[in-house]
Amino acid sequence: MMPTGLDLDSLAEELTPVKPLNAAYAMAGMAVLTLAGGIFVVVTLGFRNHFLDATAADPMFLIRSGLLLVLGTASLSAATSMARPAVGTSRTGWRWTTAAALIVPVAAAIAALVGNTPVAERLHPRDGMECLTYSIGIGLVLSAVLTLWLRRGAPTSPERAGTVIGLAAGSLGTLAYSLHCPYNDLVYIGLWYTLAIAATTLVGRLFVPHLIRW
């Protein structure tokens, strides 16, 4: 007997409506977790300057915090928007932001080459490892939470989603640690901050796609 065709009405009756994910809630949740990470850093390591007004007037602190915030927000926005695929929606802002942020490590490399102070004296390896530990640790927590949230969505490009999740988490984790970081040296910031963000981005690219595939 030939098939009579599909009964679309009966198939539709078996479907259960799913509430769309709200990207604003995810953004707010990540902001709260980043703030919690910053509080954890300050409680365990102390604030970078005992005088808040002096820190607020520190140009390097303001510049690096601004860059990390913009980079984290742009990539986080790209990651959360992937929960609800849409035709014709541009999600390339994080790439331009990342390209702008790369000015920092490039400038740091130039400063290391032309500076009069030996590079070894500007890197402070012990404190740099502390920077990596806290930044990556907080970043991985943020990445795990964001990955669990995105699993409920419908990302059409798991690889890109993993990349922007890692980038966002690393940027925000480094932002949390920067509340303690006492160094304003461009070479120090360009190396350790870049390594921290690169590490979480690589982890996101390698592992997150396997966790969020349909």
XYZ file of N, CA and C in Angstrom:
642
model
N 0.847 -1.196 0.000
C 0.000 0.000 0.000
C 0.876 1.237 0.000
N 0.506 2.176 -0.839
C 1.272 3.409 -0.932
C 1.037 4.274 0.297
N 2.054 4.999 0.782
C 1.854 5.887 1.935
C 0.857 6.974 1.610
N 0.057 7.282 2.562
C -0.993 8.285 2.371
C -0.510 9.697 2.661
N 0.749 9.841 3.075
C 1.267 11.171 3.354
C 1.311 11.459 4.843
N 1.878 12.560 5.173
C 2.021 12.941 6.567
C 0.786 13.678 7.062
N 0.414 13.373 8.261
C -0.698 14.086 8.902
C -0.085 15.234 9.701
N -0.002 16.396 9.090
C 0.660 17.539 9.729
C -0.081 17.985 10.976
N -1.376 17.865 10.967
C -2.152 18.298 12.138
C -1.824 17.457 13.363
N -1.707 16.150 13.164
C -1.396 15.282 14.305
C 0.025 15.499 14.798
N 0.936 15.780 13.857
C 2.304 16.064 14.257
C 2.388 17.354 15.057
N 1.646 18.355 14.628
C 1.669 19.637 15.320
C 1.092 19.538 16.711
N 0.122 18.630 16.915
C -0.492 18.484 18.228
C 0.487 17.939 19.256
N 1.527 17.235 18.784
C 2.499 16.645 19.699
C 3.612 17.615 20.091
N 3.653 18.744 19.439
C 4.704 19.709 19.741
C 4.406 20.456 21.019
N 5.456 20.735 21.769
C 5.328 21.490 23.015
C 5.981 22.847 22.839
N 5.242 23.924 23.055
C 5.840 25.255 22.900
C 7.034 25.440 23.830
N 8.067 26.059 23.330
C 9.272 26.332 24.119
C 9.415 27.838 24.284
N 9.616 28.260 25.497
C 9.783 29.679 25.765
C 11.138 30.154 25.253
N 11.166 31.180 24.403
C 12.447 31.668 23.867
C 13.365 32.169 24.981
N 14.654 31.953 24.796
C 15.620 32.450 25.771
C 15.714 33.968 25.689
N 15.863 34.591 26.826
C 15.965 36.044 26.891
C 17.426 36.423 27.056
N 17.994 37.035 26.024
C 19.406 37.404 26.056
C 19.698 38.436 27.134
N 18.718 39.295 27.420
C 18.925 40.336 28.433
C 19.163 39.711 29.807
N 18.453 38.628 30.100
C 18.654 37.953 31.378
C 20.058 37.360 31.464
N 20.512 36.779 30.360
C 21.862 36.208 30.341
C 22.914 37.291 30.520
N 22.735 38.425 29.849
C 23.686 39.534 29.980
C 23.725 40.027 31.425
N 22.544 40.166 32.028
C 22.477 40.639 33.411
C 23.114 39.626 34.359
N 22.853 38.346 34.111
C 23.434 37.313 34.959
C 24.951 37.293 34.882
N 25.495 37.461 33.690
C 26.946 37.488 33.543
C 27.547 38.720 34.201
N 26.818 39.835 34.154
C 27.291 41.053 34.821
C 27.374 40.824 36.335
N 26.362 40.155 36.888
C 26.362 39.866 38.325
C 27.503 38.926 38.685
N 27.720 37.907 37.864
C 28.806 36.966 38.133
C 30.173 37.630 38.004
N 30.314 38.543 37.051
C 31.576 39.280 36.919
C 31.819 40.139 38.149
N 30.769 40.792 38.620
C 30.891 41.591 39.841
C 31.256 40.709 41.025
N 30.648 39.525 41.103
C 30.987 38.590 42.179
C 32.445 38.157 42.080
N 32.918 37.947 40.861
C 34.325 37.602 40.675
C 35.241 38.723 41.120
N 34.864 39.954 40.816
C 35.653 41.100 41.256
C 35.692 41.217 42.767
N 34.556 40.972 43.407
C 34.505 41.012 44.874
C 35.390 39.914 45.461
N 35.359 38.748 44.850
C 36.211 37.644 45.305
C 37.687 38.018 45.213
N 38.063 38.654 44.120
C 39.452 39.082 43.942
C 39.846 40.092 45.014
N 39.002 41.080 45.241
C 39.305 42.131 46.215
C 39.384 41.550 47.629
N 38.489 40.607 47.950
C 38.482 40.017 49.289
C 39.728 39.166 49.523
N 40.134 38.416 48.510
C 41.269 37.504 48.677
C 42.625 38.164 48.451
N 42.689 39.149 47.560
C 43.970 39.767 47.213
C 44.076 41.234 47.611
N 42.944 41.890 47.780
C 42.960 43.316 48.097
C 42.760 44.168 46.863
N 42.319 45.392 47.081
C 42.125 46.333 45.986
C 43.476 46.858 45.538
N 43.587 47.199 44.279
C 44.875 47.591 43.704
C 45.431 48.871 44.314
N 44.590 49.688 44.873
C 45.039 50.940 45.473
C 44.160 51.236 46.668
N 44.778 51.578 47.773
C 43.986 51.859 48.969
C 43.171 53.134 48.831
N 43.503 53.934 47.850
C 42.801 55.201 47.676
C 42.001 55.137 46.381
N 40.698 54.980 46.523
C 39.836 54.781 45.367
C 39.895 55.950 44.401
N 39.998 57.179 44.916
C 40.025 58.335 44.024
C 41.297 58.351 43.187
N 42.400 57.836 43.732
C 43.641 57.768 42.960
C 43.520 56.754 41.835
N 42.869 55.634 42.105
C 42.666 54.630 41.075
C 41.751 55.140 39.984
N 40.707 55.851 40.377
C 39.751 56.370 39.401
C 40.396 57.374 38.456
N 41.490 57.996 38.906
C 42.175 58.981 38.071
C 43.350 58.378 37.320
N 43.546 57.054 37.436
C 44.673 56.388 36.794
C 44.318 56.108 35.334
N 44.986 56.758 34.388
C 44.616 56.584 32.967
C 44.725 55.141 32.488
N 45.806 54.439 32.829
C 45.976 53.072 32.357
C 44.901 52.149 32.915
N 44.543 52.334 34.174
C 43.482 51.518 34.762
C 42.164 51.751 34.039
N 41.866 52.995 33.743
C 40.622 53.319 33.049
C 40.626 52.775 31.628
N 41.764 52.881 30.936
C 41.846 52.416 29.553
C 41.698 50.903 29.487
N 42.451 50.192 30.311
C 42.393 48.727 30.250
C 41.033 48.215 30.698
N 40.449 48.840 31.723
C 39.124 48.417 32.170
C 38.088 48.667 31.090
N 38.201 49.808 30.410
C 37.265 50.125 29.343
C 37.370 49.151 28.184
N 38.600 48.822 27.795
C 38.799 47.873 26.699
C 38.257 46.496 27.049
N 38.535 46.032 28.261
C 38.047 44.720 28.670
C 36.528 44.696 28.742
N 35.941 45.784 29.215
C 34.486 45.850 29.323
C 33.836 45.844 27.943
N 34.387 46.633 27.020
C 33.830 46.692 25.673
C 34.001 45.353 24.959
N 35.187 44.754 25.080
C 35.442 43.465 24.436
C 34.537 42.381 25.018
N 34.417 42.366 26.338
C 33.562 41.375 26.976
C 32.101 41.544 26.615
N 31.635 42.791 26.578
C 30.233 43.055 26.262
C 29.917 42.708 24.817
N 30.802 43.082 23.894
C 30.560 42.801 22.473
C 30.514 41.307 22.200
N 31.457 40.564 22.750
C 31.478 39.116 22.517
C 30.349 38.422 23.270
N 29.992 38.917 24.439
C 28.866 38.348 25.182
C 27.563 38.572 24.433
N 27.409 39.742 23.855
C 26.216 40.032 23.063
C 26.113 39.096 21.873
N 27.260 38.821 21.226
C 27.268 37.897 20.094
C 26.899 36.490 20.536
N 27.419 36.073 21.704
C 27.141 34.723 22.195
C 25.669 34.551 22.552
N 25.097 35.501 23.261
C 23.701 35.375 23.680
C 22.740 35.481 22.499
N 23.111 36.245 21.486
C 22.235 36.378 20.323
C 22.147 35.078 19.535
N 23.133 34.185 19.694
C 23.117 32.918 18.974
C 22.073 31.949 19.509
N 21.500 32.264 20.655
C 20.454 31.397 21.198
C 19.185 31.462 20.370
N 19.013 32.552 19.612
C 17.818 32.729 18.786
C 18.257 33.119 17.382
N 18.557 32.136 16.534
C 19.030 32.425 15.173
C 18.032 33.280 14.409
N 18.563 34.195 13.606
C 17.713 35.069 12.796
C 18.417 35.368 11.482
N 17.645 35.427 10.416
C 18.193 35.714 9.097
C 18.461 37.203 8.967
N 19.638 37.538 8.423
C 19.960 38.933 8.173
C 20.484 39.694 9.371
N 20.733 38.985 10.477
C 21.246 39.637 11.675
C 22.768 39.617 11.663
N 23.377 40.773 11.797
C 24.835 40.868 11.785
C 25.384 40.627 13.180
N 26.413 39.755 13.272
C 27.040 39.466 14.559
C 28.542 39.596 14.445
N 28.983 40.568 13.712
C 30.413 40.738 13.469
C 31.036 41.824 14.342
N 30.245 42.454 15.199
C 30.787 43.527 16.030
C 31.915 43.065 16.923
N 31.825 41.823 17.429
C 32.869 41.314 18.319
C 34.200 41.186 17.604
N 34.156 40.941 16.290
C 35.404 40.822 15.542
C 36.119 42.163 15.443
N 35.366 43.205 15.166
C 35.971 44.537 15.097
C 36.499 44.961 16.464
N 35.762 44.634 17.512
C 36.210 44.975 18.863
C 37.487 44.225 19.213
N 37.543 42.953 18.830
C 38.744 42.162 19.075
C 39.942 42.731 18.320
N 39.701 43.126 17.073
C 40.780 43.721 16.280
C 41.300 44.994 16.941
N 40.384 45.804 17.482
C 40.814 47.031 18.169
C 41.597 46.704 19.435
N 41.158 45.675 20.175
C 41.845 45.306 21.411
C 43.235 44.752 21.152
N 43.472 44.193 19.975
C 44.789 43.651 19.639
C 45.855 44.740 19.542
N 45.418 45.996 19.533
C 46.379 47.100 19.554
C 47.246 47.016 20.809
N 46.661 46.540 21.903
C 47.391 46.496 23.177
C 48.593 45.550 23.112
N 48.423 44.265 22.752
C 49.626 43.411 22.683
C 50.620 43.848 21.616
N 50.119 44.406 20.516
C 51.040 44.893 19.483
C 51.859 46.059 20.026
N 51.192 46.994 20.692
C 51.897 48.132 21.284
C 52.863 47.663 22.369
N 52.457 46.635 23.129
C 53.328 46.106 24.171
C 54.597 45.503 23.577
N 54.458 44.790 22.455
C 55.628 44.205 21.807
C 56.584 45.291 21.318
N 56.040 46.356 20.758
C 56.880 47.465 20.289
C 57.579 48.137 21.468
N 56.819 48.335 22.562
C 57.401 48.958 23.750
C 58.517 48.107 24.335
N 58.348 46.782 24.273
C 59.384 45.891 24.802
C 60.657 45.965 23.969
N 60.497 46.159 22.676
C 61.651 46.190 21.786
C 62.424 47.500 21.873
N 61.717 48.601 22.052
C 62.380 49.907 22.012
C 62.614 50.495 23.399
N 62.094 49.858 24.435
C 62.239 50.406 25.784
C 63.651 50.265 26.316
N 63.995 51.123 27.260
C 65.321 51.083 27.879
C 65.404 50.088 29.023
N 64.264 49.774 29.648
C 64.243 48.834 30.763
C 64.218 47.402 30.234
N 65.050 46.520 30.777
C 65.029 45.117 30.340
C 63.627 44.515 30.464
N 63.251 43.738 29.460
C 61.902 43.156 29.443
C 61.667 42.283 30.666
N 62.682 41.544 31.096
C 62.529 40.642 32.235
C 62.096 41.385 33.495
N 62.528 42.638 33.632
C 62.165 43.420 34.805
C 60.753 43.983 34.711
N 60.149 43.904 33.547
C 58.815 44.484 33.358
C 57.708 43.427 33.386
N 58.099 42.157 33.379
C 57.087 41.099 33.280
C 56.585 40.595 34.626
N 57.426 40.620 35.678
C 57.014 40.170 37.010
C 56.320 38.811 36.925
N 57.057 37.751 36.594
C 56.444 36.438 36.339
C 55.573 35.908 37.476
N 55.992 36.124 38.718
C 55.196 35.589 39.836
C 53.812 36.221 39.861
N 53.764 37.544 39.742
C 52.469 38.217 39.725
C 51.717 37.914 38.426
N 52.462 37.713 37.353
C 51.820 37.360 36.093
C 51.107 36.021 36.176
N 51.713 35.044 36.857
C 51.051 33.760 37.029
C 49.814 33.889 37.908
N 49.873 34.777 38.870
C 48.684 35.044 39.681
C 47.576 35.628 38.820
N 47.956 36.533 37.932
C 46.997 37.128 37.006
C 46.333 36.055 36.152
N 47.147 35.132 35.617
C 46.606 34.062 34.795
C 45.679 33.159 35.594
N 46.099 32.810 36.804
C 45.305 31.895 37.629
C 43.921 32.461 37.924
N 43.872 33.694 38.382
C 42.587 34.295 38.743
C 41.753 34.612 37.497
N 42.370 35.197 36.500
C 41.629 35.591 35.294
C 41.043 34.380 34.579
N 41.873 33.350 34.397
C 41.397 32.147 33.717
C 40.388 31.398 34.577
N 40.653 31.320 35.875
C 39.733 30.618 36.768
C 38.340 31.233 36.761
N 38.285 32.560 36.929
C 36.989 33.245 36.894
C 36.374 33.129 35.506
N 37.216 33.243 34.476
C 36.726 33.122 33.110
C 36.111 31.759 32.827
N 36.702 30.700 33.351
C 36.154 29.363 33.125
C 34.804 29.183 33.817
N 34.663 29.778 34.990
C 33.358 29.724 35.677
C 32.297 30.435 34.842
N 32.634 31.628 34.364
C 31.697 32.378 33.527
C 31.383 31.618 32.245
N 32.406 30.999 31.660
C 32.215 30.237 30.433
C 31.286 29.053 30.654
N 31.443 28.364 31.787
C 30.593 27.206 32.082
C 29.130 27.618 32.234
N 28.899 28.719 32.946
C 27.521 29.194 33.146
C 26.901 29.597 31.807
N 27.651 30.324 31.002
C 27.128 30.780 29.714
C 26.880 29.608 28.768
N 27.739 28.597 28.829
C 27.556 27.415 27.991
C 26.285 26.660 28.368
N 26.054 26.499 29.669
C 24.841 25.828 30.128
C 23.594 26.577 29.668
N 23.658 27.895 29.693
C 22.510 28.692 29.236
C 22.299 28.529 27.731
N 23.394 28.563 26.961
C 23.266 28.508 25.513
C 22.835 27.124 25.032
N 23.067 26.097 25.819
C 22.631 24.751 25.444
C 21.123 24.675 25.279
N 20.414 25.565 25.926
C 18.954 25.574 25.822
C 18.487 26.300 24.568
N 19.411 26.919 23.851
C 19.064 27.676 22.665
C 19.291 26.875 21.395
N 19.510 27.607 20.302
C 19.679 26.947 19.008
C 20.809 27.594 18.220
N 22.050 27.514 18.725
C 23.175 28.105 17.985
C 23.434 27.352 16.683
N 23.489 28.058 15.597
C 23.697 27.426 14.295
C 25.167 27.213 13.973
N 26.055 27.867 14.701
C 27.491 27.701 14.479
C 28.171 27.441 15.825
N 28.221 26.183 16.266
C 28.812 25.871 17.566
C 30.251 26.337 17.714
N 31.016 26.261 16.625
C 32.423 26.679 16.699
C 32.539 28.170 16.998
N 31.775 28.984 16.283
C 31.811 30.416 16.539
C 31.261 30.739 17.919
N 30.230 30.006 18.326
C 29.666 30.217 19.654
C 30.707 29.927 20.734
N 31.455 28.832 20.563
C 32.495 28.509 21.531
C 33.568 29.571 21.599
N 33.910 30.126 20.455
C 34.933 31.172 20.410
C 34.481 32.421 21.152
N 33.272 32.885 20.880
C 32.824 34.130 21.513
C 32.513 33.919 22.990
N 32.096 32.717 23.368
C 31.897 32.429 24.787
C 33.228 32.517 25.522
N 34.258 31.881 24.976
C 35.569 31.944 25.609
C 36.137 33.341 25.643
N 35.926 34.087 24.564
C 36.418 35.464 24.498
C 35.716 36.344 25.524
N 34.405 36.209 25.617
C 33.641 37.009 26.579
C 34.036 36.659 28.006
N 34.102 35.358 28.293
C 34.423 34.918 29.651
C 35.827 35.344 30.059
N 36.781 35.220 29.137
C 38.146 35.630 29.450
C 38.277 37.118 29.675
N 37.590 37.901 28.860
C 37.645 39.359 29.012
C 37.053 39.789 30.349
N 35.909 39.211 30.700
C 35.252 39.581 31.953
C 36.010 39.039 33.157
N 36.596 37.852 33.022
C 37.403 37.319 34.117
C 38.639 38.164 34.367
N 39.273 38.622 33.303
C 40.438 39.495 33.436
C 40.030 40.855 33.999
N 38.861 41.325 33.605
C 38.350 42.575 34.160
C 38.170 42.464 35.666
N 37.665 41.322 36.124
C 37.489 41.111 37.562
C 38.840 41.138 38.279
N 39.849 40.475 37.705
C 41.162 40.456 38.349
C 41.825 41.821 38.326
N 41.549 42.614 37.314
C 42.224 43.913 37.178
C 41.934 44.844 38.347
N 40.900 44.546 39.127
C 40.629 45.356 40.318
C 41.763 45.250 41.332
N 42.527 44.169 41.247
C 43.677 44.017 42.143
C 44.996 44.365 41.464
N 45.121 44.070 40.181
C 46.393 44.215 39.473
C 47.022 45.588 39.710
N 48.224 45.642 40.313
C 48.838 46.924 40.643
C 49.712 47.503 39.536
N 49.873 46.786 38.428
C 50.827 47.203 37.405
C 50.140 47.975 36.280
N 50.822 49.051 35.880
C 50.338 49.857 34.759
C 51.235 49.734 33.529
N 52.276 48.919 33.649
C 53.233 48.770 32.560
C 52.558 48.123 31.355
N 52.690 48.741 30.194
C 52.048 48.245 28.980
C 52.547 46.854 28.603
N 53.840 46.594 28.814
C 54.401 45.282 28.477
C 53.774 44.197 29.351
N 53.648 44.471 30.635
C 53.031 43.516 31.567
C 51.582 43.236 31.169
N 50.822 44.280 30.946
C 49.408 44.127 30.593
C 49.252 43.430 29.244
N 50.081 43.836 28.282
C 49.981 43.259 26.952
C 50.266 41.773 26.922
N 51.165 41.300 27.795
C 51.485 39.878 27.823
C 50.468 39.071 28.618
N 50.335 39.377 29.916
C 49.550 38.513 30.797
C 48.051 38.596 30.532
N 47.559 39.779 30.280
C 46.131 39.907 29.987
C 45.783 39.205 28.672
N 46.658 39.359 27.685
C 46.411 38.717 26.395
C 46.457 37.202 26.524
N 47.407 36.673 27.297
C 47.492 35.229 27.497
C 46.250 34.689 28.185
N 45.754 35.409 29.183
C 44.562 34.955 29.908
C 43.354 34.869 28.979
N 43.141 35.911 28.191
C 41.990 35.931 27.282
C 42.157 34.897 26.174
N 43.377 34.762 25.667
C 43.634 33.774 24.612
C 43.389 32.355 25.126
N 43.756 32.093 26.385
C 43.580 30.750 26.949
C 42.102 30.383 27.048
N 41.279 31.273 27.568
C 39.852 30.957 27.694
C 39.178 30.878 26.327
N 39.647 31.700 25.385
C 39.087 31.640 24.034
C 39.409 30.303 23.386
N 40.629 29.821 23.573
C 41.021 28.529 23.015
C 40.218 27.399 23.654
N 40.049 27.453 24.965
C 39.242 26.433 25.652
C 37.807 26.444 25.127
N 37.252 27.635 24.970
C 35.901 27.739 24.442
C 35.787 27.161 23.046
N 36.755 27.464 22.208
C 36.723 26.972 20.817
C 36.867 25.458 20.748
N 37.652 24.867 21.642
C 37.905 23.436 21.577
C 36.816 22.594 22.233
N 36.250 23.076 23.339
C 35.370 22.224 24.134
C 33.881 22.594 24.062
N 33.576 23.875 23.964
C 32.165 24.288 23.995
C 31.355 23.716 22.828
N 31.874 23.687 21.592
C 31.051 23.165 20.486
C 30.496 21.774 20.727
N 31.252 20.914 21.453
C 30.779 19.556 21.718
C 29.640 19.541 22.725
N 29.470 20.626 23.463
C 28.458 20.665 24.521
C 27.172 21.332 24.095
N 27.197 22.051 22.979
C 26.005 22.808 22.591
C 25.445 22.382 21.240
N 25.990 21.312 20.646
C 25.441 20.859 19.368
C 24.024 20.332 19.578
N 23.205 20.504 18.563
C 21.816 20.063 18.657
C 21.768 18.538 18.757
